[in-house]
Short mmCIF file of C-alpha atoms in Angstrom, two decimals:
data_model
loop_
_atom_site.label_atom_id
_atom_site.label_comp_id
_atom_site.label_asym_id
_atom_site.label_seq_id
_atom_site.Cartn_x
_atom_site.Cartn_y
_atom_site.Cartn_z
CA UNK A 66 -68.21 -85.20 33.62
CA UNK A 67 -66.91 -87.30 30.72
CA UNK A 68 -67.46 -91.04 30.38
CA UNK A 69 -63.94 -92.48 30.74
CA UNK A 70 -62.58 -94.37 27.76
CA UNK A 71 -59.36 -96.19 26.97
CA UNK A 72 -57.77 -98.02 24.06
CA UNK A 73 -54.60 -100.08 23.93
CA UNK A 74 -52.61 -101.84 21.26
CA UNK A 75 -50.05 -104.61 21.22
CA UNK A 76 -48.60 -103.96 17.79
CA UNK A 77 -49.66 -104.43 14.19
CA UNK A 78 -48.33 -106.33 11.20
CA UNK A 79 -48.52 -109.61 9.33
CA UNK A 80 -50.82 -111.46 11.69
CA UNK A 81 -52.39 -114.12 9.48
CA UNK A 82 -55.01 -116.50 10.76
CA UNK A 83 -52.84 -119.38 9.57
CA UNK A 84 -49.93 -118.27 11.76
CA UNK A 85 -52.02 -117.80 14.90
CA UNK A 86 -53.41 -120.95 16.53
CA UNK A 87 -56.71 -120.90 18.40
CA UNK A 88 -54.86 -121.30 21.69
CA UNK A 89 -52.50 -118.44 20.87
CA UNK A 90 -55.39 -116.23 19.84
CA UNK A 91 -57.18 -116.93 23.10
CA UNK A 92 -54.02 -116.02 24.99
CA UNK A 93 -53.78 -112.67 23.24
CA UNK A 94 -57.47 -111.90 23.74
CA UNK A 95 -57.25 -112.83 27.42
CA UNK A 96 -54.18 -110.65 27.99
CA UNK A 97 -55.68 -107.68 26.16
CA UNK A 98 -58.96 -108.05 28.05
CA UNK A 99 -57.34 -108.28 31.46
CA UNK A 100 -55.07 -105.29 30.86
CA UNK A 101 -57.93 -103.16 29.55
CA UNK A 102 -60.09 -104.19 32.51
CA UNK A 103 -57.41 -103.21 35.02
CA UNK A 104 -56.98 -99.76 33.47
CA UNK A 105 -60.75 -99.39 33.21
CA UNK A 106 -61.16 -100.10 36.93
CA UNK A 107 -58.62 -97.39 37.71
CA UNK A 108 -60.50 -94.86 35.56
CA UNK A 109 -63.88 -95.76 37.05
CA UNK A 110 -62.40 -95.31 40.52
CA UNK A 111 -61.53 -91.73 39.64
CA UNK A 112 -57.98 -92.32 38.45
CA UNK A 113 -56.35 -90.05 35.92
CA UNK A 114 -55.86 -90.78 32.24
CA UNK A 115 -52.10 -90.58 32.87
CA UNK A 116 -52.24 -93.24 35.57
CA UNK A 117 -54.43 -95.46 33.39
CA UNK A 118 -52.17 -95.44 30.33
CA UNK A 119 -49.06 -96.00 32.44
CA UNK A 120 -50.71 -98.97 34.17
CA UNK A 121 -51.81 -100.47 30.86
CA UNK A 122 -48.37 -100.11 29.28
CA UNK A 123 -46.64 -101.45 32.39
CA UNK A 124 -48.81 -104.58 32.18
CA UNK A 125 -48.09 -104.90 28.46
CA UNK A 126 -44.37 -104.62 29.22
CA UNK A 127 -44.70 -107.41 31.77
CA UNK A 128 -46.49 -109.73 29.33
CA UNK A 129 -44.13 -111.84 27.15
CA UNK A 130 -46.66 -111.94 24.31
CA UNK A 131 -45.78 -108.39 23.32
CA UNK A 132 -42.65 -106.61 22.11
CA UNK A 133 -41.94 -104.38 25.12
CA UNK A 134 -40.17 -105.23 28.38
CA UNK A 135 -40.24 -108.97 29.08
CA UNK A 136 -40.50 -110.50 25.61
CA UNK A 137 -38.75 -107.67 23.75
CA UNK A 138 -37.10 -108.56 20.45
CA UNK A 139 -33.34 -108.84 19.94
CA UNK A 140 -30.96 -106.51 18.13
CA UNK A 141 -28.53 -107.88 15.55
CA UNK A 142 -25.98 -108.17 18.36
CA UNK A 143 -28.31 -110.38 20.41
CA UNK A 144 -29.04 -107.63 22.93
CA UNK A 145 -32.16 -105.68 23.90
CA UNK A 146 -32.69 -101.93 23.47
CA UNK A 147 -36.00 -100.56 24.70
CA UNK A 148 -37.76 -97.24 24.18
CA UNK A 149 -40.81 -95.61 25.81
CA UNK A 150 -42.68 -92.31 25.97
CA UNK A 151 -45.45 -90.72 28.03
CA UNK A 152 -47.40 -87.52 27.36
CA UNK A 153 -49.95 -85.66 29.50
CA UNK A 154 -52.56 -83.80 27.48
CA UNK A 155 -53.33 -81.35 30.27
CA UNK A 156 -50.18 -79.28 29.80
CA UNK A 157 -48.27 -81.01 26.98
CA UNK A 158 -45.66 -82.32 29.41
CA UNK A 159 -43.81 -85.30 27.95
CA UNK A 160 -41.05 -87.70 28.88
CA UNK A 161 -39.24 -90.38 26.92
CA UNK A 162 -36.28 -92.75 27.06
CA UNK A 163 -34.47 -94.65 24.34
CA UNK A 164 -31.90 -97.42 24.02
CA UNK A 165 -32.12 -98.80 27.57
CA UNK A 166 -31.37 -102.42 28.42
CA UNK A 167 -31.75 -102.85 32.20
CA UNK A 168 -34.98 -101.09 33.17
CA UNK A 169 -37.78 -103.51 34.02
CA UNK A 170 -40.51 -101.07 33.01
CA UNK A 171 -39.28 -98.38 30.64
CA UNK A 172 -42.65 -96.57 30.84
CA UNK A 173 -41.99 -95.76 34.51
CA UNK A 174 -38.73 -94.02 33.66
CA UNK A 175 -40.37 -92.13 30.78
CA UNK A 176 -42.96 -90.84 33.23
CA UNK A 177 -40.25 -89.91 35.72
CA UNK A 178 -38.45 -87.91 33.01
CA UNK A 179 -41.71 -86.09 32.31
CA UNK A 180 -42.39 -85.35 35.97
CA UNK A 181 -38.82 -84.15 36.54
CA UNK A 182 -39.35 -81.67 33.73
CA UNK A 183 -35.70 -80.83 33.03
CA UNK A 184 -35.54 -82.79 29.79
CA UNK A 185 -37.96 -84.61 27.49
CA UNK A 186 -35.81 -87.43 26.09
CA UNK A 187 -32.94 -89.32 27.74
CA UNK A 188 -31.06 -92.17 26.07
CA UNK A 189 -28.86 -95.12 26.95
CA UNK A 190 -26.61 -94.93 30.01
CA UNK A 191 -27.89 -91.46 30.88
CA UNK A 192 -31.47 -92.67 31.02
CA UNK A 193 -30.48 -95.61 33.20
CA UNK A 194 -28.48 -93.39 35.55
CA UNK A 195 -31.53 -91.12 35.88
CA UNK A 196 -33.71 -94.15 36.69
CA UNK A 197 -31.23 -95.38 39.28
CA UNK A 198 -31.26 -92.00 41.02
CA UNK A 199 -35.03 -92.35 41.36
CA UNK A 200 -34.98 -95.89 42.67
CA UNK A 201 -36.75 -97.48 39.72
CA UNK A 202 -36.56 -101.23 39.18
CA UNK A 203 -33.58 -102.70 37.31
CA UNK A 204 -33.21 -106.24 35.96
CA UNK A 205 -30.49 -108.30 34.35
CA UNK A 206 -30.84 -107.93 30.54
CA UNK A 207 -31.62 -111.65 30.27
CA UNK A 208 -34.98 -110.86 31.91
CA UNK A 209 -36.25 -109.54 28.57
CA UNK A 210 -35.31 -112.68 26.61
CA UNK A 211 -37.72 -115.46 25.71
CA UNK A 212 -37.08 -118.62 23.66
CA UNK A 213 -39.51 -117.49 20.97
CA UNK A 214 -37.69 -114.18 20.53
CA UNK A 215 -34.34 -115.98 20.29
CA UNK A 216 -35.70 -118.31 17.61
CA UNK A 217 -37.18 -115.31 15.84
CA UNK A 218 -33.80 -113.56 15.80
CA UNK A 219 -31.94 -116.56 14.42
CA UNK A 220 -34.46 -117.08 11.64
CA UNK A 221 -34.54 -113.41 10.65
CA UNK A 222 -30.77 -113.06 10.96
CA UNK A 223 -30.29 -116.06 8.66
CA UNK A 224 -32.54 -114.37 6.12
CA UNK A 225 -30.47 -111.20 6.38
CA UNK A 226 -33.46 -109.01 7.18
CA UNK A 227 -34.77 -106.61 9.79
CA UNK A 228 -38.38 -107.07 10.90
CA UNK A 229 -40.61 -106.04 13.72
CA UNK A 230 -42.38 -108.22 16.23
CA UNK A 231 -45.43 -109.75 14.59
CA UNK A 232 -43.88 -110.19 11.16
CA UNK A 233 -40.99 -111.98 12.85
CA UNK A 234 -43.39 -114.14 14.82
CA UNK A 235 -45.17 -115.01 11.59
CA UNK A 236 -41.82 -116.02 10.11
CA UNK A 237 -41.24 -118.43 12.98
CA UNK A 238 -44.73 -119.90 12.64
CA UNK A 239 -44.90 -120.15 8.85
CA UNK A 240 -41.34 -120.64 7.59
CA UNK A 241 -40.46 -121.94 5.15
CA UNK A 242 -43.94 -121.74 3.64
CA UNK A 243 -44.02 -117.97 3.13
CA UNK A 244 -41.28 -115.35 2.78
CA UNK A 245 -40.87 -112.39 5.07
CA UNK A 246 -42.09 -109.07 3.73
CA UNK A 247 -39.55 -106.62 5.13
CA UNK A 248 -41.81 -103.67 4.38
CA UNK A 249 -44.40 -104.92 6.86
CA UNK A 250 -42.68 -104.62 10.18
CA UNK A 251 -44.20 -103.40 13.41
CA UNK A 252 -44.09 -104.26 17.08
CA UNK A 253 -44.98 -101.83 19.83
CA UNK A 254 -47.42 -101.46 22.72
CA UNK A 255 -49.36 -98.39 23.73
CA UNK A 256 -52.40 -96.95 25.45
CA UNK A 257 -54.50 -93.79 25.24
CA UNK A 258 -57.21 -92.63 27.63
CA UNK A 259 -59.61 -89.88 28.60
CA UNK A 260 -60.65 -89.62 32.25
CA UNK A 261 -63.87 -88.36 33.79
CA UNK A 262 -62.46 -84.81 33.86
CA UNK A 263 -61.82 -84.84 30.12
CA UNK A 264 -58.04 -85.06 30.43
CA UNK A 265 -56.09 -87.07 27.86
CA UNK A 266 -52.85 -89.06 28.05
CA UNK A 267 -50.83 -91.41 25.86
CA UNK A 268 -48.02 -93.88 26.52
CA UNK A 269 -46.01 -96.08 24.14
CA UNK A 270 -43.27 -98.67 24.69
CA UNK A 271 -41.29 -100.96 22.41
CA UNK A 272 -38.43 -103.37 22.07
CA UNK A 273 -37.89 -102.14 18.51
CA UNK A 274 -37.11 -104.23 15.44
CA UNK A 275 -35.87 -107.80 15.34
CA UNK A 276 -32.27 -107.85 14.09
CA UNK A 277 -32.11 -104.04 14.13
CA UNK A 278 -28.79 -102.21 14.14
CA UNK A 279 -27.61 -101.39 17.65
CA UNK A 280 -28.53 -97.79 18.40
CA UNK A 281 -31.57 -97.65 16.11
CA UNK A 282 -34.42 -95.57 17.56
CA UNK A 283 -37.89 -95.60 16.07
CA UNK A 284 -40.97 -93.47 16.45
CA UNK A 285 -42.21 -94.72 19.83
CA UNK A 286 -40.11 -92.40 22.08
CA UNK A 287 -40.31 -89.44 19.69
CA UNK A 288 -43.00 -87.01 20.78
CA UNK A 289 -45.20 -86.19 17.81
CA UNK A 290 -44.13 -89.23 15.81
CA UNK A 291 -45.26 -92.26 17.82
CA UNK A 292 -46.78 -90.60 20.88
CA UNK A 293 -48.78 -87.41 21.42
CA UNK A 294 -51.54 -86.03 23.68
CA UNK A 295 -53.29 -82.67 23.79
CA UNK A 296 -56.47 -82.18 25.84
CA UNK A 297 -57.88 -79.91 23.14
CA UNK A 298 -57.73 -82.58 20.45
CA UNK A 299 -56.59 -86.16 21.01
CA UNK A 300 -54.22 -88.66 22.56
CA UNK A 301 -52.44 -90.93 20.07
CA UNK A 302 -50.15 -93.97 20.25
CA UNK A 303 -48.74 -95.48 17.05
CA UNK A 304 -47.37 -98.82 15.94
CA UNK A 305 -45.78 -99.45 12.59
CA UNK A 306 -42.82 -98.94 10.31
CA UNK A 307 -41.25 -96.38 12.61
CA UNK A 308 -39.10 -94.54 10.11
CA UNK A 309 -42.20 -93.59 8.10
CA UNK A 310 -44.14 -92.59 11.22
CA UNK A 311 -41.24 -90.28 12.10
CA UNK A 312 -41.21 -88.71 8.65
CA UNK A 313 -44.98 -88.18 8.75
CA UNK A 314 -45.04 -86.89 12.36
CA UNK A 315 -47.97 -89.29 12.50
CA UNK A 316 -49.21 -88.87 16.07
CA UNK A 317 -49.12 -85.07 15.93
CA UNK A 318 -50.65 -85.06 12.47
CA UNK A 319 -53.86 -86.55 13.86
CA UNK A 320 -54.19 -83.59 16.23
CA UNK A 321 -53.14 -81.09 13.55
CA UNK A 322 -55.82 -82.33 11.18
CA UNK A 323 -58.43 -81.92 13.89
CA UNK A 324 -57.18 -78.45 14.81
CA UNK A 325 -56.49 -76.90 11.43
CA UNK A 326 -58.72 -78.86 9.03
CA UNK A 327 -61.68 -79.34 11.37
CA UNK A 328 -61.63 -83.11 10.90
CA UNK A 329 -63.22 -85.47 13.39
CA UNK A 330 -61.02 -87.91 15.28
CA UNK A 331 -62.04 -90.74 12.97
CA UNK A 332 -61.42 -88.69 9.84
CA UNK A 333 -58.01 -87.51 11.02
CA UNK A 334 -56.85 -90.94 12.16
CA UNK A 335 -58.02 -92.62 8.96
CA UNK A 336 -56.32 -90.00 6.79
CA UNK A 337 -52.99 -90.53 8.53
CA UNK A 338 -53.16 -94.33 8.44
CA UNK A 339 -54.70 -94.81 5.01
CA UNK A 340 -53.31 -91.81 3.10
CA UNK A 341 -50.28 -90.08 4.61
CA UNK A 342 -48.39 -93.19 5.72
CA UNK A 343 -49.00 -95.34 2.61
CA UNK A 344 -47.77 -92.41 0.47
CA UNK A 345 -44.39 -92.92 2.18
CA UNK A 346 -44.58 -96.71 2.10
CA UNK A 347 -45.57 -96.75 5.76
CA UNK A 348 -47.60 -99.56 7.29
CA UNK A 349 -49.10 -100.02 10.73
CA UNK A 350 -51.82 -98.43 12.78
CA UNK A 351 -52.64 -96.20 15.71
CA UNK A 352 -55.06 -95.81 18.58
CA UNK A 353 -56.56 -92.45 19.51
CA UNK A 354 -59.14 -90.92 21.81
CA UNK A 355 -60.52 -87.38 21.94
CA UNK A 356 -61.77 -85.31 24.87
CA UNK A 357 -65.36 -86.45 24.24
CA UNK A 358 -64.45 -90.11 24.58
CA UNK A 359 -64.57 -90.94 20.86
CA UNK A 360 -62.14 -93.69 19.90
CA UNK A 361 -60.33 -94.52 16.66
CA UNK A 362 -58.23 -97.65 16.05
CA UNK A 363 -57.36 -97.75 12.32
CA UNK A 364 -54.64 -99.91 10.77
CA UNK A 365 -53.55 -100.73 7.22
CA UNK A 366 -52.03 -104.15 7.92
CA UNK A 367 -53.55 -107.60 8.22
CA UNK A 368 -54.05 -107.19 11.94
CA UNK A 369 -53.46 -105.14 15.05
CA UNK A 370 -53.71 -106.47 18.60
CA UNK A 371 -56.08 -104.06 20.30
CA UNK A 372 -58.70 -103.50 22.98
CA UNK A 373 -60.95 -100.67 24.07
CA UNK A 374 -63.35 -99.84 26.89
CA UNK A 375 -65.96 -97.14 27.50
CA UNK A 376 -67.37 -96.43 30.93
CA UNK A 377 -68.31 -99.65 32.69
CA UNK A 378 -68.90 -101.63 29.48
CA UNK A 379 -67.06 -104.92 29.06
CA UNK A 380 -63.69 -104.59 27.27
CA UNK A 381 -63.73 -105.33 23.54
CA UNK A 382 -60.68 -107.09 22.10
CA UNK A 383 -59.72 -107.79 18.49
CA UNK A 384 -56.83 -108.91 16.33
CA UNK A 385 -58.03 -108.93 12.73
CA UNK A 386 -60.63 -106.72 11.06
#
């Protein structure tokens, strides 16, 4: 039997100490801790890795602090378009949805797509029709909006830029003292886990980029780019400049390095985050776990909201290095 382990992230990017008050930091740490603890309890009770990552991502989607579900960022048109993916390492089954705007928890529909098995990725109205057929929860699109995200959109729109979650939040907190760096843009949530049977799973969800073009899809719902799980190697969930993660097939590359180059989880994850992605101008991070319960949480930005648990140990949360 394997000691269960889980990691989760709430996005990476320009998260400076100056832009994050002590109260805000405590709020993030508390949310990350509570979500990790809930998923940990499920694993310790014999739950599957798949159930654990879906629970963690659902809770992250429900928390307005993060860019997924309630609290998702706005498109240039002032709307919300959400993406999510789930992958089961036992048999490489995967499901994903993209460009939805009325599903309360996109991760649930991604899992339903996977379990249906007919397709891997559904988008827009087709994904929502599929969810409706299965009785999944719908909300009015205004459910996803928060005042902070609206302010973030207006500020970024005025600057004529496209940024992801935490860089946009920094702009709200620090403007006009520091300019936005449009190359440092990430905002996603995700979870990876190994259960007591050694099975792996990954799930990722996002609201995308602040002020993004309507119809833009990033790496999160693309299997192999932002999400991947294979019981033989690792489960991976990414957060970062999505276009570069797509070009690098970042999540799959971690597993490929382990399989073909004989690298450890830590070596493979570090190589992707600190070598492959920067070579393309890519910034961000990822979380990964292997079948032995080893964890890796590298990032090449100023911070990444993250937490991890092993067995019955207390959850560990962090934002900066």
